[in-house]
Coordinates of C-alpha atoms and ligand atoms in Angstrom, one line a residue:
M170 CA -9.6 29.6 143.4
H171 CA -11.3 32.3 145.1
K172 CA -9.1 34.2 146.8
F173 CA -11.0 36.7 149.5
D174 CA -9.9 39.4 151.8
V175 CA -11.9 37.8 155.2
A176 CA -13.6 34.5 154.7
I177 CA -15.9 33.9 157.6
V178 CA -16.4 31.0 159.1
G179 CA -20.0 30.7 160.3
G180 CA -23.0 32.4 159.7
G181 CA -24.6 32.5 162.9
A182 CA -25.0 36.1 165.5
A183 CA -21.2 36.6 165.6
G184 CA -20.4 35.3 161.8
L185 CA -23.4 38.1 160.8
A186 CA -22.6 40.6 163.2
C187 CA -18.9 40.8 162.1
A188 CA -19.9 40.9 157.9
V189 CA -22.3 43.4 158.3
T190 CA -19.9 45.7 160.4
L191 CA -17.4 45.0 157.9
R192 CA -19.5 46.1 154.8
Q193 CA -20.6 48.9 157.1
L194 CA -16.6 50.0 157.5
N195 CA -15.3 48.7 154.5
P196 CA -17.4 47.9 151.7
R197 CA -14.4 47.5 149.4
L198 CA -13.0 44.2 151.3
C199 CA -14.1 41.3 149.3
V200 CA -16.0 38.9 152.3
A201 CA -16.8 35.8 152.3
V202 CA -19.3 33.9 154.6
T203 CA -19.3 30.0 154.9
E204 CA -22.2 28.9 156.4
A205 CA -22.5 25.0 157.4
G206 CA -26.3 25.2 156.6
A207 CA -29.0 25.9 154.2
R208 CA -30.1 29.5 156.1
L209 CA -28.0 31.9 157.6
G210 CA -28.9 32.9 161.3
K211 CA -30.8 29.8 161.8
K212 CA -30.3 29.7 165.5
L213 CA -30.8 33.0 166.1
A214 CA -34.1 32.7 164.7
A215 CA -35.2 30.4 167.5
T216 CA -33.4 32.2 170.6
G217 CA -35.7 33.4 173.3
N218 CA -38.3 30.8 172.7
G219 CA -38.5 32.3 169.0
Q220 CA -38.7 35.7 170.3
G221 CA -35.3 37.0 170.3
N222 CA -33.6 38.0 173.9
V223 CA -31.1 39.9 172.0
T224 CA -29.2 41.9 175.1
N225 CA -30.1 42.8 178.6
R226 CA -30.5 46.4 180.1
D227 CA -27.6 45.2 183.1
V228 CA -24.8 44.3 180.9
S229 CA -22.5 43.9 184.1
A230 CA -19.6 41.9 184.2
S231 CA -21.4 38.9 186.9
H232 CA -22.9 38.1 184.1
F233 CA -20.5 37.1 182.3
H234 CA -18.3 33.9 183.0
G235 CA -14.9 32.0 181.5
S236 CA -11.2 33.1 180.2
L237 CA -12.7 36.0 178.8
A238 CA -15.1 37.1 181.2
P239 CA -13.2 40.7 181.9
F240 CA -12.5 41.6 178.5
A241 CA -16.2 40.6 177.3
A242 CA -17.6 42.6 180.2
R243 CA -15.6 46.0 178.8
L244 CA -16.2 44.3 175.3
V245 CA -20.1 44.6 175.3
A246 CA -20.6 48.3 177.1
R247 CA -18.4 49.5 174.2
Y248 CA -20.1 47.9 171.4
D249 CA -23.9 48.8 170.9
V250 CA -25.5 45.3 169.8
L251 CA -28.8 47.0 169.0
S252 CA -27.5 49.2 166.3
L253 CA -27.0 45.9 164.3
F254 CA -31.1 45.6 163.6
D255 CA -32.7 48.5 162.3
C256 CA -36.0 48.5 164.4
L257 CA -37.2 49.4 168.2
F258 CA -36.7 47.3 171.1
S259 CA -38.3 46.6 174.3
A260 CA -37.4 45.3 177.9
D261 CA -39.5 43.0 180.0
R262 CA -39.4 43.6 184.1
A263 CA -36.3 42.0 184.0
G264 CA -34.6 43.6 181.9
K265 CA -34.5 41.7 178.9
V266 CA -34.5 43.1 175.8
Y267 CA -36.6 42.1 172.8
P268 CA -37.3 43.5 169.6
A269 CA -40.3 44.7 169.7
G270 CA -42.7 42.6 167.7
K271 CA -41.1 39.7 169.4
Q272 CA -39.9 37.6 166.5
A273 CA -36.4 36.3 166.4
S274 CA -36.8 35.5 163.1
S275 CA -36.7 39.2 162.1
L276 CA -33.5 39.7 163.9
S277 CA -31.5 37.3 161.2
D278 CA -33.9 38.8 158.0
C279 CA -32.2 42.5 159.1
L280 CA -29.0 40.7 159.1
I281 CA -29.0 38.9 155.7
K282 CA -30.6 42.5 154.5
K283 CA -27.9 43.7 155.5
L284 CA -25.0 41.5 153.8
G285 CA -26.4 43.5 150.6
A286 CA -25.2 41.6 147.4
D287 CA -21.7 42.5 148.4
V288 CA -21.1 39.8 150.7
Q289 CA -20.3 36.4 148.8
V290 CA -22.8 33.8 151.0
F291 CA -21.6 29.8 150.6
L292 CA -24.6 27.8 152.1
N293 CA -24.7 24.2 152.6
A294 CA -20.7 25.2 153.1
K295 CA -19.1 23.3 155.5
V296 CA -15.6 24.3 156.4
K297 CA -14.0 20.8 156.8
G298 CA -10.2 22.3 157.4
I299 CA -8.6 25.6 157.5
S300 CA -4.3 25.2 156.2
P301 CA -2.0 27.5 157.7
S302 CA -1.9 29.8 154.4
F303 CA -5.8 30.0 154.6
R304 CA -7.2 27.6 152.4
L305 CA -10.4 26.4 153.2
S306 CA -11.9 23.0 151.9
F307 CA -14.9 21.9 151.9
A308 CA -16.7 18.4 151.3
D309 CA -18.5 18.7 148.4
R310 CA -17.5 21.8 146.2
E311 CA -14.2 23.6 145.7
G312 CA -12.3 25.4 148.5
I313 CA -11.8 29.3 148.8
C314 CA -9.0 31.3 150.6
A315 CA -8.5 34.1 152.1
D316 CA -5.8 37.0 153.6
R317 CA -8.1 36.2 157.3
V318 CA -9.7 33.9 158.8
V319 CA -12.8 34.5 161.5
L320 CA -13.8 31.5 163.1
A321 CA -17.8 32.2 164.1
A322 CA -18.8 28.9 164.1
G323 CA -20.1 28.3 167.4
G324 CA -19.9 25.8 170.1
C325 CA -21.9 22.3 170.8
A326 CA -24.6 23.4 172.0
Q327 CA -27.7 21.8 170.0
K328 CA -25.9 20.1 167.1
Q329 CA -29.4 20.4 165.3
F330 CA -27.9 24.2 164.1
N331 CA -25.0 22.2 162.9
T332 CA -23.2 23.4 165.9
D333 CA -22.0 20.1 167.1
G334 CA -17.8 21.0 168.5
N335 CA -16.5 20.7 165.2
A336 CA -14.9 24.4 165.4
F337 CA -12.9 23.6 168.7
G338 CA -11.1 21.2 166.3
I339 CA -10.6 23.8 163.1
A340 CA -9.2 26.0 166.4
K341 CA -7.1 23.0 167.6
S342 CA -5.9 22.5 164.3
L343 CA -4.7 25.1 164.0
G344 CA -2.5 25.3 166.8
H345 CA -5.4 25.8 169.8
T346 CA -6.0 24.3 172.6
V347 CA -9.3 24.7 174.3
T348 CA -10.8 24.3 177.9
P349 CA -13.2 21.5 179.0
L350 CA -16.0 21.4 177.6
Y351 CA -19.6 22.0 179.6
P352 CA -23.4 22.3 178.8
S353 CA -25.1 25.6 180.4
L354 CA -28.2 26.8 180.5
V355 CA -29.8 23.7 180.9
Q356 CA -31.9 22.1 182.4
L357 CA -30.6 19.7 185.8
R358 CA -30.6 16.2 186.8
T359 CA -31.6 15.5 189.7
D360 CA -32.7 13.1 192.4
T361 CA -36.3 13.0 192.3
S362 CA -37.5 10.5 195.2
Y363 CA -39.6 13.8 196.5
T364 CA -40.8 15.5 192.7
K365 CA -42.2 12.2 190.9
T366 CA -45.5 13.9 191.8
L367 CA -45.1 17.2 190.7
K368 CA -44.0 16.5 186.9
G369 CA -45.4 20.0 185.3
I370 CA -45.9 21.9 188.5
R371 CA -44.3 25.5 188.3
A372 CA -43.4 27.3 190.7
E373 CA -41.9 31.0 191.9
C374 CA -38.6 30.6 193.7
D375 CA -35.8 31.7 195.3
L376 CA -32.9 28.9 194.4
R377 CA -29.3 28.1 195.6
A378 CA -26.6 26.0 194.8
Y379 CA -24.2 24.2 197.0
S380 CA -21.1 22.5 196.8
S381 CA -20.8 19.5 198.6
E382 CA -18.5 21.2 201.5
G383 CA -21.2 23.2 201.9
K384 CA -20.2 26.4 200.0
L385 CA -22.3 28.4 198.4
L386 CA -21.6 28.5 194.5
A387 CA -24.6 30.4 192.9
S388 CA -27.9 31.4 193.4
S389 CA -31.2 32.7 191.2
S390 CA -35.2 33.8 191.2
G391 CA -37.9 32.9 189.1
D392 CA -39.9 29.7 187.8
V393 CA -38.8 26.3 188.4
I394 CA -40.7 23.6 186.6
F395 CA -40.5 20.1 188.0
T396 CA -40.1 17.4 185.3
D397 CA -39.6 13.6 185.1
Y398 CA -36.0 13.8 185.1
G399 CA -35.3 17.3 187.6
V400 CA -36.0 20.6 187.1
S401 CA -36.4 22.9 184.4
G402 CA -37.1 26.6 184.1
N403 CA -35.6 30.5 184.3
A404 CA -34.3 30.1 187.5
V405 CA -32.3 26.7 186.9
F406 CA -31.0 28.2 183.6
D407 CA -29.6 30.8 185.5
I408 CA -28.1 28.7 187.7
S409 CA -26.9 26.3 185.6
S410 CA -24.5 28.9 184.3
R411 CA -22.7 29.1 187.4
I412 CA -22.8 25.2 187.9
A413 CA -22.0 23.7 185.1
D414 CA -18.7 22.3 185.8
K415 CA -18.9 21.1 189.2
T416 CA -20.2 17.6 190.7
G417 CA -21.9 17.0 194.1
V418 CA -24.0 20.2 193.8
V419 CA -26.9 20.7 196.0
L420 CA -29.6 22.5 194.8
E421 CA -32.0 24.6 197.1
I422 CA -35.3 25.2 197.3
S423 CA -37.0 28.3 198.7
F424 CA -40.7 28.1 197.9
L425 CA -42.7 31.0 199.2
P426 CA -39.7 33.4 198.4
W427 CA -41.9 36.4 199.9
F428 CA -42.6 35.2 203.0
S429 CA -40.2 34.2 205.8
Q430 CA -39.5 30.6 207.8
E431 CA -41.4 32.0 210.8
E432 CA -44.9 33.0 208.8
V433 CA -44.6 30.3 207.1
E434 CA -44.4 27.9 210.6
E435 CA -47.4 30.3 212.1
A436 CA -49.3 29.6 209.1
V437 CA -48.5 25.8 209.2
I438 CA -49.4 25.5 213.5
K439 CA -52.8 27.7 211.9
R440 CA -54.3 24.9 209.6
R441 CA -53.0 22.2 212.3
S442 CA -55.4 24.7 215.6
L443 CA -58.2 24.2 212.9
G444 CA -58.1 20.6 212.5
Y445 CA -56.7 20.0 208.8
E446 CA -55.1 16.7 207.9
Y447 CA -51.1 16.6 208.3
S448 CA -51.0 16.3 204.5
E449 CA -53.0 19.2 203.7
L450 CA -51.7 21.9 206.1
L451 CA -49.8 23.7 202.9
C452 CA -52.7 23.2 200.7
G453 CA -53.3 26.7 199.8
S454 CA -50.2 28.6 200.3
L455 CA -48.7 26.2 197.7
H456 CA -49.7 24.6 195.1
N457 CA -51.5 21.6 195.9
Q458 CA -48.8 18.7 194.8
I459 CA -46.1 20.4 196.1
G460 CA -47.3 21.3 199.4
R461 CA -48.6 17.1 199.9
A462 CA -45.1 16.7 198.6
I463 CA -43.0 18.3 201.7
M464 CA -45.3 17.5 204.0
K465 CA -44.5 13.5 202.6
R466 CA -40.6 14.3 203.1
A467 CA -41.5 15.8 206.8
Q468 CA -43.0 12.7 207.7
G469 CA -45.1 14.0 210.4
R470 CA -42.9 15.6 211.9
G471 CA -43.7 19.4 213.3
A472 CA -44.5 22.6 211.6
A473 CA -41.2 23.7 212.5
E474 CA -39.4 21.1 210.4
V475 CA -42.4 21.7 207.8
A476 CA -41.6 25.4 207.3
R477 CA -37.7 24.7 207.5
L478 CA -38.8 22.1 204.4
V479 CA -40.9 25.0 202.3
K480 CA -37.4 27.7 202.5
H481 CA -34.7 24.7 202.2
F482 CA -36.4 21.5 199.9
T483 CA -32.8 20.6 199.0
L484 CA -32.8 18.1 195.7
P485 CA -29.3 16.4 194.6
V486 CA -28.1 17.4 191.6
C487 CA -26.4 14.4 188.9
G488 CA -26.0 16.1 185.7
S489 CA -28.1 17.9 183.6
L490 CA -29.8 17.0 180.1
G491 CA -26.1 17.5 178.4
F492 CA -25.5 19.8 174.9
D493 CA -28.4 18.2 172.9
Y494 CA -30.4 20.7 175.4
A495 CA -28.4 23.5 176.5
Q496 CA -28.7 26.5 175.0
V497 CA -25.2 27.9 175.3
T498 CA -21.1 26.1 175.6
K499 CA -19.0 26.6 178.5
G500 CA -15.2 26.5 177.8
G501 CA -13.4 27.6 174.3
V502 CA -10.6 28.7 173.3
P503 CA -8.7 30.5 176.6
A504 CA -8.6 34.2 176.8
S505 CA -4.3 33.7 176.6
E506 CA -4.5 32.3 173.1
V507 CA -6.2 35.7 171.7
G508 CA -5.0 39.3 171.8
D509 CA -7.0 42.3 172.2
D510 CA -8.6 42.0 168.7
L511 CA -9.4 38.5 169.1
Q512 CA -6.9 37.5 166.5
S513 CA -5.3 34.2 167.7
R514 CA -1.8 34.2 169.1
R515 CA -1.3 31.0 167.5
T516 CA -1.9 31.6 163.7
S517 CA -1.9 35.2 162.8
G518 CA -4.8 36.4 160.3
L519 CA -7.3 34.1 162.2
Y520 CA -9.5 35.6 164.1
L521 CA -12.0 34.3 167.0
A522 CA -15.7 35.2 167.6
G523 CA -18.4 34.4 169.7
E524 CA -19.4 30.6 171.5
V525 CA -16.1 29.4 169.9
L526 CA -14.1 31.3 172.5
D527 CA -13.8 30.9 176.5
L528 CA -17.0 32.8 177.3
D529 CA -20.9 32.3 178.2
G530 CA -22.9 34.4 179.7
D531 CA -25.8 33.6 182.0
C532 CA -29.5 33.7 180.9
G533 CA -31.1 36.8 179.7
G534 CA -29.3 37.7 176.5
Y535 CA -26.0 37.8 177.5
N536 CA -25.1 34.9 174.9
L537 CA -26.1 36.9 172.6
T538 CA -24.9 40.3 173.1
W539 CA -21.4 38.5 173.8
A540 CA -21.4 37.5 170.0
F541 CA -23.0 39.9 168.2
A542 CA -19.9 42.7 170.5
S543 CA -17.2 40.2 169.6
G544 CA -18.5 39.6 165.6
M545 CA -18.4 43.7 165.4
H546 CA -14.8 44.1 167.3
V547 CA -13.2 41.3 164.9
A548 CA -14.6 43.8 162.1
H549 CA -13.4 46.6 163.6
C550 CA -10.0 45.4 164.3
I551 CA -9.8 44.2 160.7
A552 CA -10.9 47.4 159.1
G553 CA -8.4 48.6 161.3
E554 CA -10.5 51.1 162.7
R555 CA -11.1 50.0 166.4
A556 CA -14.4 51.6 168.2
Ligands
FAD674 C1 -32.5 27.4 171.7 C2 -31.2 28.5 171.7 C3 -32.1 29.4 172.8 C4 -30.9 30.6 173.0 N1 -32.1 32.1 173.4 C5 -31.0 32.7 173.6 C6 -31.4 33.8 173.7 O1 -32.5 34.4 173.7 N2 -30.3 34.8 174.1 C7 -29.6 35.0 174.3 O2 -28.8 35.8 174.6 N3 -29.1 33.9 173.5 C8 -29.7 32.6 173.5 N4 -29.0 31.6 173.3 C9 -28.0 31.2 172.9 C10 -27.2 32.2 171.9 O3 -27.9 31.3 170.6 C11 -25.6 31.8 171.4 O4 -24.6 31.8 172.1 C12 -25.1 32.3 170.0 O5 -26.0 32.1 168.9 C13 -23.5 31.9 169.9 O6 -23.3 32.8 168.3 P1 -22.5 32.3 167.3 O7 -22.1 33.0 166.3 O8 -20.7 32.2 168.1 O9 -22.5 30.5 166.9 P2 -23.8 30.2 166.7 O10 -25.0 31.3 166.3 O11 -24.5 28.8 166.6 O12 -23.3 30.3 165.1 C14 -22.8 29.4 164.5 C15 -22.9 29.2 162.8 O13 -22.0 28.5 162.3 C16 -22.5 27.2 161.7 N5 -20.8 26.2 161.0 C17 -20.3 25.5 162.4 N6 -19.6 24.6 162.2 C18 -19.4 25.3 160.2 C19 -18.5 25.3 159.8 N7 -17.3 24.1 159.3 N8 -18.3 25.3 158.2 C20 -19.4 26.6 158.3 N9 -20.3 26.9 159.0 C21 -20.5 26.1 160.4 C22 -23.5 27.0 161.8 O14 -24.4 26.3 161.0 C23 -24.1 28.8 162.7 O15 -25.0 28.9 161.8 C24 -30.0 30.6 172.8 C25 -29.3 28.9 172.2 C26 -30.3 28.5 171.9 C27 -29.8 27.0 171.6

């Protein structure tokens, strides 16, 4: 049976960042990466709509959620995740950072190249189990063993990337618990009674989410796309990370974010005085179909109510499209079960990195930042050279 100093389970963002950093810090370490899929970094190559939103200019604490959030904020401030890639980066107006060539696959290519020949890569090698003495078993090949294991096998978002939640089962088999898991950065299902006619229409909005008791849970701004099941778009993804674990949530869409309710009311009164049909009072100011949908909902009431609906258009949330469509998993192995070196408090020599831990980030590069920074951190701790 092959014996390694370190076996990394999962050749995704965190696993590759860990392997590359280990190789840089201590090339003498004998490192293996076992990857369930046929390629390393397959999900990484699909991120950011294929453009790879690798990090964000603002990596402050408020963008991270879960029991490791305070730790994550400290960690991402310590590690320069862009140093993993030897290329130029550019940021958009929202602060989202991409490789300047806007090709996510170049991120995977770069990490794979930096692994070199020293790191032994096992492809199509899904780890089925890890014994307490760190024997890693596979379905159809000889097992390997290692002095230390890094569990970087991801969460349960989009199982076509082999991230089917099996990492949580492995963690549990080694003594860990897993907090409840929810899909995050995901499209939301809503009541569609008033939005059926809006399928495919995109609008720039302010979005707020309220609890059933009327408490403000989260807010975001950006694109909302109406669909046959509810809503999608950047603003929806943003807000989904804050409400993934809540029920009874009501979304409030504020159309025309640059105008006050009073200005909208005045515009409606003016159109009415010019003899426009009731259903057309918002046309021109809003996408015609959105305008008509709001007028239908206003049911003949006056300008004040129309303006209120434009600025406070509510949609009860009845769920999400689930893990098959989510970009990330909310929940995982809790902070209380790992040390500052991300080593398991349950199984000595086991380290955890990336999405398997109870940490999820906002839309905007935060999840990759965490995956890379946590992988780099584990490598530094294993190599005994804490940054
Ligand atoms: C479509 C999509 C777009 C995204 N876009 C962005 C973005 O632009 N910016 C951003 O910050 N985040 C984005 N994310 C989220 C981000 O990709 C993940 O949070 C991040 O990849 C998690 O890194 P990880 O290494 O923990 O897990 P992963 O990158 O998911 O890697 C886990 C790896 O483990 C392997 N594996 C699983 N089980 C086993 C096993 N038993 N044995 C061996 N290998 C195993 C899997 O095949 C996989 O390669 C996106 C996610 C998706 C799905």
